[in-house]
Coordinates of C-alpha atoms in Angstrom, one line a residue:
Chain A
D289 CA -4.6 -7.3 11.3
A290 CA -3.7 -8.8 8.0
K291 CA -6.3 -11.4 6.7
T292 CA -3.7 -13.3 4.8
T293 CA -0.6 -15.5 5.0
Q294 CA 2.0 -15.7 2.6
P295 CA 5.7 -17.4 2.6
T296 CA 8.4 -15.2 4.0
S297 CA 10.5 -15.6 0.7
M298 CA 10.7 -16.9 -2.7
D299 CA 13.3 -17.4 -5.3
C300 CA 12.8 -17.4 -9.1
A301 CA 15.0 -17.9 -12.2
E302 CA 14.5 -15.1 -14.7
G303 CA 12.4 -16.0 -17.3
R304 CA 11.0 -18.6 -15.5
A305 CA 7.4 -18.4 -14.2
A306 CA 6.7 -17.5 -10.7
N307 CA 3.8 -18.7 -8.4
L308 CA 3.2 -16.7 -5.3
P309 CA 0.6 -18.5 -3.0
C310 CA -1.5 -16.9 -0.5
N311 CA -3.9 -18.4 1.7
H312 CA -6.9 -16.3 3.2
S313 CA -9.1 -18.8 4.6
T314 CA -11.2 -16.5 6.6
I315 CA -12.1 -14.4 3.9
S316 CA -15.6 -13.1 3.9
G317 CA -18.3 -13.7 0.1
N318 CA -18.0 -9.7 -0.3
E319 CA -14.4 -9.5 0.4
Y320 CA -11.7 -9.0 -2.7
V321 CA -8.1 -10.3 -3.0
Y322 CA -5.8 -7.5 -4.1
W323 CA -2.3 -8.5 -5.1
Y324 CA 0.5 -5.2 -4.6
R325 CA 4.0 -5.3 -4.8
Q326 CA 6.7 -3.3 -3.2
I327 CA 10.2 -2.2 -5.0
H328 CA 12.9 -0.9 -2.3
S329 CA 12.2 2.6 -0.9
Q330 CA 9.0 2.7 -3.5
G331 CA 5.2 3.0 -3.0
P332 CA 3.0 -0.4 -3.7
Q333 CA 2.5 -0.8 -7.1
Y334 CA -1.1 -2.4 -7.7
I335 CA -0.9 -5.7 -9.4
I336 CA -4.2 -7.2 -10.2
H337 CA -7.7 -8.1 -7.6
G338 CA -10.1 -10.5 -8.1
L339 CA -13.4 -11.8 -6.0
K340 CA -14.2 -15.5 -7.3
N341 CA -13.2 -16.0 -10.9
N342 CA -9.8 -15.8 -12.4
E343 CA -8.4 -12.7 -13.3
T344 CA -5.5 -11.8 -16.2
N345 CA -4.0 -8.5 -16.9
E346 CA -0.3 -7.5 -18.7
M347 CA 1.5 -8.1 -15.6
A348 CA 0.1 -11.0 -13.9
S349 CA -2.4 -13.6 -13.5
L350 CA -4.5 -14.4 -10.1
I351 CA -5.8 -18.2 -9.8
I352 CA -8.2 -17.9 -6.8
T353 CA -9.5 -21.5 -5.8
E354 CA -13.0 -22.3 -5.6
D355 CA -13.4 -22.2 -2.0
R356 CA -11.6 -18.8 -2.3
K357 CA -9.7 -19.8 0.9
S358 CA -6.2 -19.4 -1.2
S359 CA -4.8 -17.6 -4.3
T360 CA -1.8 -17.7 -6.7
L361 CA -0.2 -14.7 -8.5
I362 CA 1.4 -15.8 -11.7
L363 CA 4.1 -13.7 -13.4
P364 CA 4.6 -15.8 -16.5
H365 CA 8.3 -14.7 -17.1
A366 CA 9.8 -13.2 -14.1
T367 CA 12.7 -10.5 -15.0
L368 CA 15.0 -9.0 -12.9
R369 CA 12.8 -6.2 -12.2
D370 CA 10.2 -8.0 -10.8
T371 CA 12.3 -8.7 -7.7
A372 CA 10.2 -7.2 -4.6
V373 CA 8.3 -7.3 -1.7
Y374 CA 4.7 -9.0 -2.9
Y375 CA 1.4 -8.7 -1.1
C376 CA -1.6 -10.3 -0.7
I377 CA -4.3 -8.6 0.8
V378 CA -8.1 -9.5 1.5
G379 CA -10.6 -6.2 1.2
L380 CA -14.0 -4.9 1.0
G381 CA -13.1 -2.7 -2.3
Q382 CA -14.7 0.4 -1.3
A383 CA -13.4 3.5 -1.3
G384 CA -13.8 4.2 2.1
T385 CA -11.9 1.0 3.6
A386 CA -8.1 0.7 3.8
L387 CA -6.0 -1.5 2.7
I388 CA -4.2 -3.6 5.6
F389 CA -0.8 -5.1 4.9
G390 CA 0.9 -8.3 5.8
K391 CA 4.5 -9.2 6.0
G392 CA 4.4 -10.1 2.2
T393 CA 6.6 -12.5 0.5
T394 CA 10.2 -11.3 -0.8
L395 CA 10.2 -12.2 -4.3
S396 CA 14.2 -12.5 -5.8
V397 CA 14.5 -13.1 -9.1
S398 CA 18.2 -14.2 -10.5
S399 CA 19.9 -14.5 -13.5
Chain B
G26 CA -3.8 2.9 -13.5
A27 CA -4.7 6.3 -11.4
V28 CA -1.9 8.5 -10.5
V29 CA -1.0 9.6 -6.9
S30 CA 2.1 11.9 -6.3
Q31 CA 3.9 12.5 -3.0
H32 CA 6.3 15.8 -2.5
P33 CA 8.9 15.7 -1.1
S34 CA 9.9 12.2 -1.9
R35 CA 13.2 12.8 1.0
V36 CA 13.2 15.4 3.3
I37 CA 15.7 15.9 6.6
C38 CA 15.0 17.7 9.2
K39 CA 16.2 18.6 13.0
S40 CA 14.5 17.7 16.0
G41 CA 11.5 19.9 17.5
T42 CA 10.9 21.2 13.9
S43 CA 7.6 20.3 12.0
V44 CA 7.5 18.7 8.6
K45 CA 4.6 18.9 5.9
I46 CA 4.0 15.9 3.2
E47 CA 1.6 16.7 0.4
C48 CA 0.1 13.6 -0.9
R49 CA -1.9 14.6 -4.4
S50 CA -4.3 12.9 -6.8
L51 CA -3.3 13.7 -10.4
D52 CA -6.3 12.4 -12.6
F53 CA -9.0 11.8 -10.1
Q54 CA -10.8 13.1 -7.5
A55 CA -9.8 11.4 -4.1
T56 CA -12.9 11.2 -1.9
T57 CA -10.6 8.9 0.9
M58 CA -7.1 9.1 1.4
F59 CA -4.8 7.0 3.7
W60 CA -1.8 7.3 5.4
Y61 CA 0.8 4.7 6.1
R62 CA 3.9 4.3 8.0
Q63 CA 7.0 2.0 7.0
F64 CA 9.8 1.2 9.4
P65 CA 12.7 -0.5 7.8
K66 CA 12.4 -4.1 6.9
Q67 CA 8.6 -4.1 8.0
S68 CA 5.6 -3.4 6.5
L69 CA 3.0 -0.4 5.8
M70 CA 1.0 0.1 9.2
L71 CA -2.3 2.4 8.2
M72 CA -1.7 5.6 10.4
A73 CA -4.8 7.4 9.6
T74 CA -7.9 7.8 7.2
S75 CA -9.1 11.0 5.5
N76 CA -12.1 11.7 3.9
E77 CA -12.3 15.3 2.2
G78 CA -13.6 17.7 4.2
S79 CA -13.9 15.7 7.3
K80 CA -11.7 15.3 10.1
A81 CA -9.0 12.2 9.8
T82 CA -9.7 8.8 12.0
Y83 CA -6.4 7.8 13.6
E84 CA -5.5 4.3 13.9
Q85 CA -5.0 2.9 17.8
G86 CA -1.8 4.1 18.9
V87 CA -1.1 7.1 16.5
E88 CA -1.0 10.6 18.5
K89 CA -3.6 12.7 16.2
D90 CA -2.0 15.8 17.7
K91 CA 1.4 15.1 16.3
F92 CA 0.5 13.5 13.1
L93 CA -2.1 16.6 11.8
I94 CA -3.9 15.3 8.6
N95 CA -5.3 17.7 6.5
H96 CA -7.9 16.9 3.5
A97 CA -9.2 20.1 1.9
S98 CA -9.7 19.2 -1.3
L99 CA -10.7 16.1 -3.4
T100 CA -7.3 16.1 -4.7
L101 CA -4.9 17.0 -1.7
S102 CA -4.0 15.8 1.1
T103 CA -1.4 16.9 3.8
L104 CA 0.3 15.0 6.8
T105 CA 2.4 17.2 9.2
V106 CA 4.7 15.6 11.3
T107 CA 5.0 18.1 14.5
S108 CA 7.9 18.2 16.9
A109 CA 9.6 15.8 15.1
H110 CA 12.0 13.5 16.9
P111 CA 14.3 11.0 15.6
E112 CA 12.2 8.0 16.4
D113 CA 9.7 9.6 13.7
S114 CA 12.2 8.8 11.0
S115 CA 10.3 6.4 8.6
F116 CA 8.6 5.9 5.0
Y117 CA 5.6 7.7 5.1
I118 CA 3.3 6.7 2.4
C119 CA 0.1 7.8 1.3
S120 CA -2.8 6.2 -1.0
A121 CA -6.1 7.5 -2.4
S122 CA -9.4 5.8 -3.6
S123 CA -12.3 7.2 -5.2
N124 CA -16.1 6.2 -5.7
S125 CA -15.4 6.8 -9.2
L126 CA -12.8 4.1 -9.7
N127 CA -12.8 0.5 -10.1
T128 CA -12.1 -1.1 -6.1
E129 CA -8.4 -0.8 -6.0
A130 CA -6.5 1.9 -4.3
F131 CA -3.1 3.6 -5.5
F132 CA -0.3 4.3 -3.7
G133 CA 2.1 7.6 -3.8
Q134 CA 5.8 6.8 -4.3
G135 CA 6.6 7.8 -0.6
T136 CA 8.2 10.1 1.5
R137 CA 11.6 9.4 3.7
L138 CA 11.7 11.2 6.6
T139 CA 14.6 11.7 8.5
V140 CA 15.0 13.3 11.8
V141 CA 18.4 14.3 13.0

C-alpha cells in the first residue's frame, strides 16, 4: 500500500506558484520522498526526490519538514502544461525496489 | 534523465489472441524492470518485478501464466498478454532502474491495449 496521503485535487492560476502537499507520517529513516507526474495517457515523469534536505532542480523545489513526516512540491511558475496528476511516493531508492503509487493529486492550471 | 521506450504505444487485438509489449532502456543497463497496469481514472498498479536473467516476481492477484514477462537482456523486457480478453484492456507501463543510476526509476510512455 502507498504510504502517502495527498489531496485529491488542486487548482492553480497560470504564472502562480503551485504548492502540492504530501503527508508521509510513517516514513522510515532510509526512505526517500519522490515526486512524479503523469500527463494524460503518458507514462509518469520524474520530477524530484529528496531524503532530508530541501532540493531544487530546473522543474521544481521539494521542501521536506524536519521530522520528515510531510513534504511540499513547489512549481514556482505554473503553466498550462503543468496540468497533470502528481504523485508523492516514499521508497528505499534501491534499484530492485518498485515504486508504489497512491492516488495522487490532480493539479489543474488555468489561465 | 535516462530514456525508457515502450512499443507499441497503442494496440488493438481480438479476444483470444496474444499481444507482446516491449520495454527498452535506451541509454543505460536496466538491472530491474517493473510492469504496471493502469485502469481509467485509477493509479498505477504494480504487476511484476523482473531482474535480468531471472524469473519475474508477480504481485498478488496477477496471473503469471496470463502475463508472461521476459527480461533476457539488460536493455529489454517484454510483457506478453496471453489469450487476451476485453477486461485486459488497460494502459500498461514499464519502468526501469539500474544500480549505476541515481535512486530514481524511469518510465516508458505506456501502451494502450484494447481487446475487442
